Amino acid sequence: GEVIYADQEGPICRCFNWREVARCSISPETNNAIVVLEHLLPEADEAFHAGLEKLDGYLQTHCKAQTTVTVLNIDNPSVQIG
């Protein structure tokens, strides 16, 4: 199997985000966006969380974004969006 992201209008991307559709591109008119970061190595946890924190700060400072950070893992496998 493979991971496929979709919404009510159809597929958005597949194969871990290597193919994306134009209707989901981020532009100056974008009001809502989801940023996905992944890592697989438990020993990279600290660096991963530091990177999340840094990206969150950049988005708030430079994009005036209101952000919510959620980390999914075996203990927290899903999130409700919207």
PDB file of C-alpha atoms in Angstrom:
ATOM      1  CA  GLY A   1       0.000   0.000   0.000  1.00  0.00           C
ATOM      2  CA  GLU A   2       0.894   3.654  -0.097  1.00  0.00           C
ATOM      3  CA  VAL A   3      -0.100   6.845   1.688  1.00  0.00           C
ATOM      4  CA  ILE A   4      -2.518   9.016  -0.296  1.00  0.00           C
ATOM      5  CA  TYR A   5      -3.784  12.343   1.010  1.00  0.00           C
ATOM      6  CA  ALA A   6      -7.216  13.352  -0.292  1.00  0.00           C
ATOM      7  CA  ASP A   7     -10.058  15.733   0.419  1.00  0.00           C
ATOM      8  CA  GLN A   8     -13.633  16.058  -0.822  1.00  0.00           C
ATOM      9  CA  GLU A   9     -12.391  17.190  -4.264  1.00  0.00           C
ATOM     10  CA  GLY A  10     -10.063  14.230  -4.814  1.00  0.00           C
ATOM     11  CA  PRO A  11      -6.441  13.156  -4.329  1.00  0.00           C
ATOM     12  CA  ILE A  12      -3.964  15.795  -3.188  1.00  0.00           C
ATOM     13  CA  CYS A  13      -0.720  13.850  -3.217  1.00  0.00           C
ATOM     14  CA  ARG A  14       0.691  10.355  -2.899  1.00  0.00           C
ATOM     15  CA  CYS A  15       3.941   8.582  -2.137  1.00  0.00           C
ATOM     16  CA  PHE A  16       4.729  10.701   0.911  1.00  0.00           C
ATOM     17  CA  ASN A  17       4.073  14.070  -0.741  1.00  0.00           C
ATOM     18  CA  TRP A  18       6.252  13.889  -3.819  1.00  0.00           C
ATOM     19  CA  ARG A  19       3.343  14.755  -6.130  1.00  0.00           C
ATOM     20  CA  GLU A  20       1.117  17.676  -5.228  1.00  0.00           C
ATOM     21  CA  VAL A  21      -1.756  19.339  -7.067  1.00  0.00           C
ATOM     22  CA  ALA A  22      -1.791  23.035  -8.014  1.00  0.00           C
ATOM     23  CA  ARG A  23      -5.042  23.674  -6.094  1.00  0.00           C
ATOM     24  CA  CYS A  24      -3.116  22.974  -2.862  1.00  0.00           C
ATOM     25  CA  SER A  25      -0.170  25.290  -3.551  1.00  0.00           C
ATOM     26  CA  ILE A  26       0.659  27.963  -0.978  1.00  0.00           C
ATOM     27  CA  SER A  27       0.359  31.498  -2.381  1.00  0.00           C
ATOM     28  CA  PRO A  28       0.043  35.040  -1.004  1.00  0.00           C
ATOM     29  CA  GLU A  29      -3.735  34.423  -0.881  1.00  0.00           C
ATOM     30  CA  THR A  30      -3.376  31.333   1.350  1.00  0.00           C
ATOM     31  CA  ASN A  31      -5.267  31.609   4.636  1.00  0.00           C
ATOM     32  CA  ASN A  32      -4.791  28.060   5.984  1.00  0.00           C
ATOM     33  CA  ALA A  33      -1.916  25.624   5.516  1.00  0.00           C
ATOM     34  CA  ILE A  34      -0.589  22.401   6.993  1.00  0.00           C
ATOM     35  CA  VAL A  35       3.160  21.826   7.207  1.00  0.00           C
ATOM     36  CA  VAL A  36       4.250  18.211   7.626  1.00  0.00           C
ATOM     37  CA  LEU A  37       7.700  17.284   8.939  1.00  0.00           C
ATOM     38  CA  GLU A  38       8.738  13.677   9.422  1.00  0.00           C
ATOM     39  CA  HIS A  39      11.597  11.813  11.025  1.00  0.00           C
ATOM     40  CA  LEU A  40      12.159   8.143  11.661  1.00  0.00           C
ATOM     41  CA  LEU A  41      15.131   7.956  14.024  1.00  0.00           C
ATOM     42  CA  PRO A  42      14.401   8.036  17.767  1.00  0.00           C
ATOM     43  CA  GLU A  43      17.872   9.480  18.361  1.00  0.00           C
ATOM     44  CA  ALA A  44      16.846  12.503  16.230  1.00  0.00           C
ATOM     45  CA  ASP A  45      13.918  13.393  18.513  1.00  0.00           C
ATOM     46  CA  GLU A  46      15.659  16.324  20.192  1.00  0.00           C
ATOM     47  CA  ALA A  47      16.793  17.862  16.888  1.00  0.00           C
ATOM     48  CA  PHE A  48      13.355  17.276  15.374  1.00  0.00           C
ATOM     49  CA  HIS A  49      11.584  19.102  18.202  1.00  0.00           C
ATOM     50  CA  ALA A  50      14.137  21.929  18.080  1.00  0.00           C
ATOM     51  CA  GLY A  51      13.484  22.254  14.344  1.00  0.00           C
ATOM     52  CA  LEU A  52       9.731  22.323  14.923  1.00  0.00           C
ATOM     53  CA  GLU A  53      10.138  25.086  17.463  1.00  0.00           C
ATOM     54  CA  LYS A  54      12.382  27.095  15.134  1.00  0.00           C
ATOM     55  CA  LEU A  55      10.024  26.693  12.163  1.00  0.00           C
ATOM     56  CA  ASP A  56       7.053  27.651  14.336  1.00  0.00           C
ATOM     57  CA  GLY A  57       8.855  30.824  15.385  1.00  0.00           C
ATOM     58  CA  TYR A  58       9.793  31.683  11.781  1.00  0.00           C
ATOM     59  CA  LEU A  59       6.204  31.206  10.605  1.00  0.00           C
ATOM     60  CA  GLN A  60       4.881  33.443  13.366  1.00  0.00           C
ATOM     61  CA  THR A  61       7.549  36.126  12.909  1.00  0.00           C
ATOM     62  CA  HIS A  62       7.905  36.276   9.137  1.00  0.00           C
ATOM     63  CA  CYS A  63       4.467  35.135   7.958  1.00  0.00           C
ATOM     64  CA  LYS A  64       2.373  36.499  10.835  1.00  0.00           C
ATOM     65  CA  ALA A  65       0.988  32.973  11.148  1.00  0.00           C
ATOM     66  CA  GLN A  66      -1.171  31.706  13.963  1.00  0.00           C
ATOM     67  CA  THR A  67       0.185  28.217  14.518  1.00  0.00           C
ATOM     68  CA  THR A  68      -0.668  24.982  16.262  1.00  0.00           C
ATOM     69  CA  VAL A  69       2.007  22.287  16.549  1.00  0.00           C
ATOM     70  CA  THR A  70       0.881  18.679  16.910  1.00  0.00           C
ATOM     71  CA  VAL A  71       3.264  15.727  16.916  1.00  0.00           C
ATOM     72  CA  LEU A  72       1.808  12.410  15.809  1.00  0.00           C
ATOM     73  CA  ASN A  73       3.376   9.186  17.034  1.00  0.00           C
ATOM     74  CA  ILE A  74       2.372   5.743  18.264  1.00  0.00           C
ATOM     75  CA  ASP A  75       0.826   7.263  21.408  1.00  0.00           C
ATOM     76  CA  ASN A  76      -0.882  10.129  19.512  1.00  0.00           C
ATOM     77  CA  PRO A  77      -1.695   8.645  16.057  1.00  0.00           C
ATOM     78  CA  SER A  78      -4.195  11.171  14.700  1.00  0.00           C
ATOM     79  CA  VAL A  79      -5.344  14.772  14.794  1.00  0.00           C
ATOM     80  CA  GLN A  80      -8.676  16.372  13.902  1.00  0.00           C
ATOM     81  CA  ILE A  81      -8.241  19.371  11.603  1.00  0.00           C
ATOM     82  CA  GLY A  82     -10.950  21.936  11.036  1.00  0.00           C
TER      83      GLY A  82
END
